[in-house]
Short mmCIF file of C-alpha atoms and ligand atoms in Angstrom, two decimals:
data_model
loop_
_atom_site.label_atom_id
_atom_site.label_comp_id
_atom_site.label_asym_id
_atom_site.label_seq_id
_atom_site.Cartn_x
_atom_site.Cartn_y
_atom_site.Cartn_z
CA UNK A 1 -4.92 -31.88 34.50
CA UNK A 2 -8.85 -30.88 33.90
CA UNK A 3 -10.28 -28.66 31.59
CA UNK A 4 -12.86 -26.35 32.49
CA UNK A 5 -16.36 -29.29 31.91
CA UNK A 6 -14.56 -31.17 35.22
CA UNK A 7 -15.65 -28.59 37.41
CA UNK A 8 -19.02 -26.99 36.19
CA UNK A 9 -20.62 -29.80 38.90
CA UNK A 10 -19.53 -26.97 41.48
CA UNK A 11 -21.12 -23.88 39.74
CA UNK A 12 -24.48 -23.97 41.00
CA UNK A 13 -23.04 -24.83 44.57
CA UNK A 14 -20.56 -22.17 44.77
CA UNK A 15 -22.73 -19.41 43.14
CA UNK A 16 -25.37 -19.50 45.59
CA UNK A 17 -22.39 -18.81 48.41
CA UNK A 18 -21.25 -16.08 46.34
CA UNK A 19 -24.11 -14.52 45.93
CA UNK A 20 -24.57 -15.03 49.92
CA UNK A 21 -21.88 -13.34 50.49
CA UNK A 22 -22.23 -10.43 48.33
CA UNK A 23 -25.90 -10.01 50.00
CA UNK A 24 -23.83 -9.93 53.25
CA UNK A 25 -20.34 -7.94 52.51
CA UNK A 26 -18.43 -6.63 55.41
CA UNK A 27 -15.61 -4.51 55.59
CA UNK A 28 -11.50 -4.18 56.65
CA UNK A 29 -10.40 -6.20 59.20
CA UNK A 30 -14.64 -6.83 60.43
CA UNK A 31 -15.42 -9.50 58.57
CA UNK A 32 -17.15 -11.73 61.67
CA UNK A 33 -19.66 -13.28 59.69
CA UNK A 34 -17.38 -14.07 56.44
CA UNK A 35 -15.46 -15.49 58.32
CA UNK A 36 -17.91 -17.68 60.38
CA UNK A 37 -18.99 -18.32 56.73
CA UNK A 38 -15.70 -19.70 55.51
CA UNK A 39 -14.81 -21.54 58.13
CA UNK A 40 -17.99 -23.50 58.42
CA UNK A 41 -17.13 -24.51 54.63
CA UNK A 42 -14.25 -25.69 55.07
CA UNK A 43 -15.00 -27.71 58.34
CA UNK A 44 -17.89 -29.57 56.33
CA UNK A 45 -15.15 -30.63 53.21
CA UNK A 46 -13.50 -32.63 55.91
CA UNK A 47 -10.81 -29.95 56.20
CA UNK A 48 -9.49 -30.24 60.26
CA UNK A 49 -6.83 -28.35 60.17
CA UNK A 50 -8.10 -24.31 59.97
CA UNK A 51 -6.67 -21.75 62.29
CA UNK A 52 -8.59 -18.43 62.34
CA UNK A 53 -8.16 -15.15 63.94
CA UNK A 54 -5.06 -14.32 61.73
CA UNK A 55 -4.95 -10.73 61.69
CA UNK A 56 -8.01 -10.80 63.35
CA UNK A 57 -10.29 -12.31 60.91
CA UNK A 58 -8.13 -14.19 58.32
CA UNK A 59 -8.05 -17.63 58.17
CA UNK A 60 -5.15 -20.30 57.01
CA UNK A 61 -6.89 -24.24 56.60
CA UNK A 62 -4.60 -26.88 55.21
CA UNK A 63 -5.47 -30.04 52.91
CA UNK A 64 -2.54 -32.46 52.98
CA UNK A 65 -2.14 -34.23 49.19
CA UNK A 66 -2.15 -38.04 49.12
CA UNK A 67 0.70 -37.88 47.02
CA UNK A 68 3.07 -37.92 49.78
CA UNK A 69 5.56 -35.79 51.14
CA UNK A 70 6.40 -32.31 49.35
CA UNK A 71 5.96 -28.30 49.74
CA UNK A 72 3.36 -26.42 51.00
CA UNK A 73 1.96 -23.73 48.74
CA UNK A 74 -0.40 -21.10 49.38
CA UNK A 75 -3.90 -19.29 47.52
CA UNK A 76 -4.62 -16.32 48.59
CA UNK A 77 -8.53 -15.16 48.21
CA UNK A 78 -9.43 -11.85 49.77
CA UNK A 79 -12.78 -11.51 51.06
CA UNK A 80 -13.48 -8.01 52.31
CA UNK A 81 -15.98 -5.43 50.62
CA UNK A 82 -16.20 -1.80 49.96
CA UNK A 83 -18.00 1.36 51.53
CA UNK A 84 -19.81 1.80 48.35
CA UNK A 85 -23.66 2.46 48.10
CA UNK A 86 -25.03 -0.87 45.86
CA UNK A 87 -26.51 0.35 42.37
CA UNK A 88 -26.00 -3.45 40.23
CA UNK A 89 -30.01 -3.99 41.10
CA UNK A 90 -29.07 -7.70 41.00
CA UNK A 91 -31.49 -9.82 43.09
CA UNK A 92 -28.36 -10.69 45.77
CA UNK A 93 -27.87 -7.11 45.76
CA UNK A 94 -25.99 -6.12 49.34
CA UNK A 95 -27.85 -5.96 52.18
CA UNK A 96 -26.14 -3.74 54.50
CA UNK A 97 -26.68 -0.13 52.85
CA UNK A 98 -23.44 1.54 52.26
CA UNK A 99 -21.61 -1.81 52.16
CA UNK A 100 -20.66 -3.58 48.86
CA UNK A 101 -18.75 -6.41 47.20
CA UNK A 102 -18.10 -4.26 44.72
CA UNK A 103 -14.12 -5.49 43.96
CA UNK A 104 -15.39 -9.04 42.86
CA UNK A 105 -13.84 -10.64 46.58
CA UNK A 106 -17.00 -12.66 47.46
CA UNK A 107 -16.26 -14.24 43.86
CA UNK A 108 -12.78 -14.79 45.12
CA UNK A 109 -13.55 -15.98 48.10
CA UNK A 110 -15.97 -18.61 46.54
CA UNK A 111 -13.95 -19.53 44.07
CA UNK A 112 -11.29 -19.96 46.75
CA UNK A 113 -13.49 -22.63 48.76
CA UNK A 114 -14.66 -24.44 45.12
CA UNK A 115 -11.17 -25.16 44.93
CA UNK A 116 -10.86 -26.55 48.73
CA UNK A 117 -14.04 -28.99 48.59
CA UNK A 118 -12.59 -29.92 45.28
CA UNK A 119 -9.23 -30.41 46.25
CA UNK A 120 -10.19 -31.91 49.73
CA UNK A 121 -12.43 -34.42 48.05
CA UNK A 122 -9.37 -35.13 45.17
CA UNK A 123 -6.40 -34.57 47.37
CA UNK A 124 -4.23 -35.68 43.46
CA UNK A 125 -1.20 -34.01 44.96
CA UNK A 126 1.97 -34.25 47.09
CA UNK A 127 2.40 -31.74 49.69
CA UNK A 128 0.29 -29.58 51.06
CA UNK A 129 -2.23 -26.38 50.11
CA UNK A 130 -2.40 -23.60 52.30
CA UNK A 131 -5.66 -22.17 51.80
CA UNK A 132 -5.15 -18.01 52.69
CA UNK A 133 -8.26 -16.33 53.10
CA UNK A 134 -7.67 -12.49 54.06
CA UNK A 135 -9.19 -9.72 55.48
CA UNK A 136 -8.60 -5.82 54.64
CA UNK A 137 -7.13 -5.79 51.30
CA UNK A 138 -8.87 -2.68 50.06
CA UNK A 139 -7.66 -0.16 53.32
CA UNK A 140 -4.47 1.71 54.14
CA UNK A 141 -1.81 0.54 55.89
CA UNK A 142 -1.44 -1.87 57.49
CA UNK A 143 -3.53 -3.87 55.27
CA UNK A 144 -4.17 -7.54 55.36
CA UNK A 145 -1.89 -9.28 53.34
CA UNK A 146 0.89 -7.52 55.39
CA UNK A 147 -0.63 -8.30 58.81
CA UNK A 148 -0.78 -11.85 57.62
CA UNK A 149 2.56 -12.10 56.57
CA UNK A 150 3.74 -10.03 59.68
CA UNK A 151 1.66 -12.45 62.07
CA UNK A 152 4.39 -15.48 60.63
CA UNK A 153 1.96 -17.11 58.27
CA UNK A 154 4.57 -18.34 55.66
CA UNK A 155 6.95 -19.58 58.00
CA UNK A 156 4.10 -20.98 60.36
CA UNK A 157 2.24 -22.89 57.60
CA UNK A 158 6.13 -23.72 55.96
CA UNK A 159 4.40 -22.29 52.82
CA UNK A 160 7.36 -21.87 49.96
CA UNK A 161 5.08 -20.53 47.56
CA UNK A 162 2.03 -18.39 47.07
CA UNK A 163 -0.34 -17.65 44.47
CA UNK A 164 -3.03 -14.88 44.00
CA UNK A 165 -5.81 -14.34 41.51
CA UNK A 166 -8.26 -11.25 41.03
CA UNK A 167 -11.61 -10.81 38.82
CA UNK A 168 -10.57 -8.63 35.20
CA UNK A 169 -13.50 -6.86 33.95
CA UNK A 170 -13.65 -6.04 30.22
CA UNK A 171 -11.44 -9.50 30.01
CA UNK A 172 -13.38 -11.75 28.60
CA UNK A 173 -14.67 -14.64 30.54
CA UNK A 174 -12.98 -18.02 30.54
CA UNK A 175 -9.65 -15.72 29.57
CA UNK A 176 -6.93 -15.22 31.75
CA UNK A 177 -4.25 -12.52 31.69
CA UNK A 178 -1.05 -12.69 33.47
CA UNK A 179 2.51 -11.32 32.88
CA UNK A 180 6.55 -11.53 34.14
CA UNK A 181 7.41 -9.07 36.56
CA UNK A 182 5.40 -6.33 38.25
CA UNK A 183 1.71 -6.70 36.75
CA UNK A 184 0.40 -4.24 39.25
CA UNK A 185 2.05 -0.69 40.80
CA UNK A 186 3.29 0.50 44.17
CA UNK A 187 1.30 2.97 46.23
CA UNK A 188 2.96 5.65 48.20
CA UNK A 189 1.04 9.10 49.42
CA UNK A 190 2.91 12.07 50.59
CA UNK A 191 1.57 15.56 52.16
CA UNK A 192 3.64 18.57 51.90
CA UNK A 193 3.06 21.81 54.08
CA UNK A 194 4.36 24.98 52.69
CA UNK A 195 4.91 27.30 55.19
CA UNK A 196 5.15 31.35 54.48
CA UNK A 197 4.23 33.90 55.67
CA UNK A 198 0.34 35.19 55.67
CA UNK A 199 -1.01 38.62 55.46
CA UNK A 200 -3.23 40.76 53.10
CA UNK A 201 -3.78 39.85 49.73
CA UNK A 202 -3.28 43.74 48.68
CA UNK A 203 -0.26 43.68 50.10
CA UNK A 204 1.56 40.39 48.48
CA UNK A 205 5.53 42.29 49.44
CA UNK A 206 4.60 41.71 53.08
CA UNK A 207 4.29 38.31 52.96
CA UNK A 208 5.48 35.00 51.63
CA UNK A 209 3.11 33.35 49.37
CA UNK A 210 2.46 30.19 49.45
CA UNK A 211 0.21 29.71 47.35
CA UNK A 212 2.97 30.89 44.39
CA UNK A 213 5.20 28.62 45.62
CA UNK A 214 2.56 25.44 46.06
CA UNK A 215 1.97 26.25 42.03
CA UNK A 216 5.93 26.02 41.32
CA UNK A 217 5.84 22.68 43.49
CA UNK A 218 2.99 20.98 41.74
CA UNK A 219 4.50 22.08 38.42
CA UNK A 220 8.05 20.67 39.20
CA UNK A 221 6.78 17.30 40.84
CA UNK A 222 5.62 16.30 36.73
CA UNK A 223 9.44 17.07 35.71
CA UNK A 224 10.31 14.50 38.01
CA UNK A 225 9.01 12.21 35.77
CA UNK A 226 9.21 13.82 32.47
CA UNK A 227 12.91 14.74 32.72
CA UNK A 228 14.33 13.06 35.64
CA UNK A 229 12.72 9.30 34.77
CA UNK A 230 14.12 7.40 32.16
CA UNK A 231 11.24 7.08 29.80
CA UNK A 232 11.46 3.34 29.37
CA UNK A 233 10.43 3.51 32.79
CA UNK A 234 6.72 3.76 34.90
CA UNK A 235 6.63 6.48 37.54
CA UNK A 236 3.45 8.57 38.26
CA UNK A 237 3.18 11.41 40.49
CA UNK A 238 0.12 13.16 41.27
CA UNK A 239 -1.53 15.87 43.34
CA UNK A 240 -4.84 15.14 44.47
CA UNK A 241 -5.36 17.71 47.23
CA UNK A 242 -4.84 21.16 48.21
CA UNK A 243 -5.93 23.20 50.59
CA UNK A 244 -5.19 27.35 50.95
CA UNK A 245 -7.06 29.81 52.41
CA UNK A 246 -10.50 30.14 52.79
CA UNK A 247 -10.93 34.26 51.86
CA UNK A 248 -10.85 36.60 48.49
CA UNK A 249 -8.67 38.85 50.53
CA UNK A 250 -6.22 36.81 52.50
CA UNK A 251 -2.56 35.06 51.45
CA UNK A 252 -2.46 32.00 53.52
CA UNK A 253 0.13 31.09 56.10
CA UNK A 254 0.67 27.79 55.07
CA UNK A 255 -0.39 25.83 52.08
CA UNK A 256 -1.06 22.00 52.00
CA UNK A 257 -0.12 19.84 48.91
CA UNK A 258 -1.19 16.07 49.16
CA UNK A 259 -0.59 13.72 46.35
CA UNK A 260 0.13 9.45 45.28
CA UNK A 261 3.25 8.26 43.70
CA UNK A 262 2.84 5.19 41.48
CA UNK A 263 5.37 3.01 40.17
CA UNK A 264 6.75 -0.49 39.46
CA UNK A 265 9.58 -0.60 41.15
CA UNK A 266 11.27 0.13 44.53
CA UNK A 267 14.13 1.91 43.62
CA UNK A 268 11.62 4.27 41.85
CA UNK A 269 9.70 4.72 45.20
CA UNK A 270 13.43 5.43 46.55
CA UNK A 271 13.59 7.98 44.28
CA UNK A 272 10.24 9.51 44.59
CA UNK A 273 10.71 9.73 48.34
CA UNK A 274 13.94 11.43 48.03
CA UNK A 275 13.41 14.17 45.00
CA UNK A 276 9.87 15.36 46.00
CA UNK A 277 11.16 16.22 49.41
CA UNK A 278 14.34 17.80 47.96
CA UNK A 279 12.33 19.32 44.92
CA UNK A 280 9.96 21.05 47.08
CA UNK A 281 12.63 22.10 49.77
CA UNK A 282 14.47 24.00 46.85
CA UNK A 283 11.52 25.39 45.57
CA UNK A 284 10.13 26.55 48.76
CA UNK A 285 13.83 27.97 50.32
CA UNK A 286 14.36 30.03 46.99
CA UNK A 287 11.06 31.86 47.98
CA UNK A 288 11.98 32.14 51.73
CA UNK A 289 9.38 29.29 52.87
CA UNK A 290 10.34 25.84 54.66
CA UNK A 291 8.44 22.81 53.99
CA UNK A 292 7.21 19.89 56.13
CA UNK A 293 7.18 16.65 54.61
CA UNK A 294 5.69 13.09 55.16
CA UNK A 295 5.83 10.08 52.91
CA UNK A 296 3.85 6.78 53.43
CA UNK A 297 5.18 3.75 52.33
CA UNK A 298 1.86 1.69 51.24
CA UNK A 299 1.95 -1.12 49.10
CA UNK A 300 5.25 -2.31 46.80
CA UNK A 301 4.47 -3.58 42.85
CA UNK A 302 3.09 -6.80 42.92
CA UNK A 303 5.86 -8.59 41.05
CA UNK A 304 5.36 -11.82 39.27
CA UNK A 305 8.45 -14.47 39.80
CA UNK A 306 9.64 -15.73 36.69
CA UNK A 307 9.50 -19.57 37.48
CA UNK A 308 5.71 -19.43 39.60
CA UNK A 309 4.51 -17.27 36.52
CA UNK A 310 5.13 -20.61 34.16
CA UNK A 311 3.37 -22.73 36.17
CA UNK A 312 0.29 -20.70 36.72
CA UNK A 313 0.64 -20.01 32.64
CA UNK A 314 0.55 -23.84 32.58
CA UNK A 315 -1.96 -24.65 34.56
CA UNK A 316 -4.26 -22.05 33.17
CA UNK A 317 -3.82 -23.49 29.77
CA UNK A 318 -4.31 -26.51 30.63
CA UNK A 319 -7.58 -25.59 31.59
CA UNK A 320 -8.94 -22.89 28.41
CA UNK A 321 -6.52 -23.76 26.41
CA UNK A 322 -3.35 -21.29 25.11
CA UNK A 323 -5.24 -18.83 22.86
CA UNK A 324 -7.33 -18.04 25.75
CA UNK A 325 -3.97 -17.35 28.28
CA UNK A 326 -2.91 -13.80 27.18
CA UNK A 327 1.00 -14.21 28.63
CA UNK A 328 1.60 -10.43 28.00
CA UNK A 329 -1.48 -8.56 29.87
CA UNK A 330 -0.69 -5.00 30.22
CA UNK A 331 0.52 -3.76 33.28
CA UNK A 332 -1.73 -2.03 35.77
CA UNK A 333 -0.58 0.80 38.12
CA UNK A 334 -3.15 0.23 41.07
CA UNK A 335 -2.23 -0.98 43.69
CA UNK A 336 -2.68 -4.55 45.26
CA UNK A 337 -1.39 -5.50 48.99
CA UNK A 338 -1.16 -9.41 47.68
CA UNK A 339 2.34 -7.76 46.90
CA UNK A 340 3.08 -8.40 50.20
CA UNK A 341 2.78 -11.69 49.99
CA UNK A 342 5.25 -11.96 46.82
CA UNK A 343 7.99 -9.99 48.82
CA UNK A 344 7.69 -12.79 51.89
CA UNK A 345 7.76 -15.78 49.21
CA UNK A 346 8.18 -15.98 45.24
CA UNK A 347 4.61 -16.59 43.52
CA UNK A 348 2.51 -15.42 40.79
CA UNK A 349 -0.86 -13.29 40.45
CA UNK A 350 -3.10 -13.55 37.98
CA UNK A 351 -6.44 -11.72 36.17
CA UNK A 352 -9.59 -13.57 35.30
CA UNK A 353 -11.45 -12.28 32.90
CA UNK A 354 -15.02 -10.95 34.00
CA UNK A 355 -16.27 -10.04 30.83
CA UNK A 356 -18.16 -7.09 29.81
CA UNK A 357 -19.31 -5.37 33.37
CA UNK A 358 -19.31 -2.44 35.34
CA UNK A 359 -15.44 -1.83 36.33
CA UNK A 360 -13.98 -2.80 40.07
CA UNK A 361 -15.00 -0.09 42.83
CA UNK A 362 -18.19 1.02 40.24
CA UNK A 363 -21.19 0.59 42.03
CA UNK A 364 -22.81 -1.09 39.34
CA UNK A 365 -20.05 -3.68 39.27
CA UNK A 366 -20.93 -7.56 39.71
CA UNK A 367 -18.90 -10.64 40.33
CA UNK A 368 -19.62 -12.77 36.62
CA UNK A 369 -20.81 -15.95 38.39
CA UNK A 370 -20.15 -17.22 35.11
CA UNK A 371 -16.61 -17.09 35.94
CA UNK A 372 -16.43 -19.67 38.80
CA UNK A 373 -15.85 -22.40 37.47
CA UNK A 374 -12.62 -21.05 35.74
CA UNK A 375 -11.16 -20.10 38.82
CA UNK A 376 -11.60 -22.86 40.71
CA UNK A 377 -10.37 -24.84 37.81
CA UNK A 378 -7.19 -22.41 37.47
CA UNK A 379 -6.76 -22.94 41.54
CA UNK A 380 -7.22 -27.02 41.20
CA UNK A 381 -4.73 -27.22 38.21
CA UNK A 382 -2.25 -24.76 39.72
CA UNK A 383 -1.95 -27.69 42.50
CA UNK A 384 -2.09 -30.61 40.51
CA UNK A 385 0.94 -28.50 38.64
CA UNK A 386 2.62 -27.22 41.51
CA UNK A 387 2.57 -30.81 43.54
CA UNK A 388 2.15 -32.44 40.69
CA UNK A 389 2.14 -36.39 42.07
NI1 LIG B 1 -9.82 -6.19 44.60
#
């Protein structure tokens, strides 16, 4: 078990690949050249055994320990970028206008092949590492991490467990945060289409306003939460689009209401899915209007297993130490499609602190390269843990 000195020899090594790949970011499921990237890393640490093309551009490579026989677990690094215009006037600033790293995943996918020449040079294990580079974390469905997991990875790679990590900023750097149970939300949209009747806004007794009625709707959607949730509870609905008519004089036919549902867990999403759709009906049919209703499943809570959440506790410890390992971080509701991952297997994400930047999606946001050396000393220990010889 290593503290943080035994892997500083990496830092200048892996920085200049970060900063590569932040000059170069690609996005979704496109990543040709990222993944060209990785894979030529991992070939030259000796690694033989790398299958690419997962969901198109993801990548699984495998280090056996020489420990001897045991599990397979799996890291997960993401490694796609944003369609954000650059602002961080850093030096390695992107290079492809409109394109940017600006979610920290070139530092996770760096830090992510630290760890494998590390741990391919070391090999202080049993068992093996599944090394899970994805594409198309940041779009809709169906986004990488679910691809990946759909395309058989964990039985494939007989990975029992699997681990994720993501940049924190305004946590300091060389901290980690981390806690039991859902650490990040679910993500569910929904579009609702309130259909009256249109005709002259002079003459409002003719019609069927929608509009009226889409004002009820958005106003009972928040007592869904504030009297229908029990407090103790997360849930958080709201309405981030709506479109009427486009005249001073005319009551619309139809009204469209388009909103996000957050929460932590799935019987929650259940219940969002359900009451919104029978809220609105009611609402709409006690005005003489129908409704049309979709609801899109996107990403479940990321949920941290209670046994996987000690050991990556541990081995982050053992690296900075226990005042520096914040065990109760709070809980975030964005969303993260890792939670795939931690519905196919049990496993743990965690936050590295960033320090004091620009937040994620800003475009003055910057991997800390500062921070490499933590995570691939958090990945190396998790293993040495994990498969501990
Ligand atoms: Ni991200």
């Amino acid at each position: 078990m290593n503290s943080v000195e035994s892997f500083r020899y990496l830092q200048r090594e892996v920085t200049e690949w970060r900063r590569y790949l932040h000059e170069n970011p690609e996005l979704d499921y496109r990543l040709q050249n990222t993944a060209r990237f990785v894979t030529d890393k991992l070939g030259s640490f000796g690694i033989n055994h790398i299958e690419t093309g997962i969901a198109e551009t993801g990548i699984v490579a495998l280090i056996h320990g020489k420990g001897g026989m045991g599990s397979t677990i799996g890291l997960r690094a993401d490694m796609d970028a944003l369609p954000i215009i650059e602002a961080s006037n850093k030096s390695w600033s992107s290079r492809i206008p409109g394109h940017m790293h600006a979610c920290g995943h070139d530092g996770h996918t760096a830090m992510l092949l630290g760890a494998a020449k590390y741990l391919a040079a070391t090999r202080n294990f049993r068992g093996s590492v599944a090394l899970i580079f994805q594409p198309a974390e940041e779009v809709e469905l169906p986004s990488g991490a679910l691809r990946m997991v759909q395309e058989g990875i964990m039985d494939r790679f007989n990975i029992s467990r699997v681990f994720g990590m993501h940049i924190q900023p305004g946590l300091e750097v060389g901290k980690f945060g981390i806690c039991h149970g859902p650490i990040m939300g679910s993500q569910d949209d929904f579009d609702i289409v309130i259909k009256g009747k249109g005709g002259h806004a002079a003459e409002p007794h003719q019609g069927i306003d929608p509009v009226v009625i889409a004002a009820q709707i958005i106003l009972g959607l928040q007592t869904l939460v504030s009297r229908r949730t029990d407090p103790l509870e997360s849930l958080v609905i709201s309405v981030t689009k709506l479109n009427a008519a486009q005249a001073y004089n005319i009551i619309p036919g139809q009204v469209e209401i388009s909103g996000t549902v957050r929460t932590l867990s799935s019987g929650l999403q259940d219940f969002a899915e359900r009451e919104i759709l029978a809220g609105a009906q009611g609402i709409a049919r006690a005005f003489g209007a129908d409704v049309d209703f979709k609801y899109l499943r996107s990403v479940p809570a990321t949920f941290n297993h209670p046994e996987e959440t000690n050991l990556a506790v541990t081995a982050a410890r053992n690296l900075v130490g226990s005042a520096s390992v914040n065990e109760s971080v709070r809980i975030s509701m964005g969303a993260e499609d890792f939670a795939y991952m931690l519905e196919a297997r049990s496993g743990a994400y965690i936050l590295l602190g960033n320090g004091p930047t620009a937040n994620c999606h800003n475009p003055a946001f910057d991997f800390n390269d500062d921070a490499l050396p933590y995570g691939i000393g958090y990945w190396a220990n998790l293993v040495e843990t994990v498969l501990a010889v």
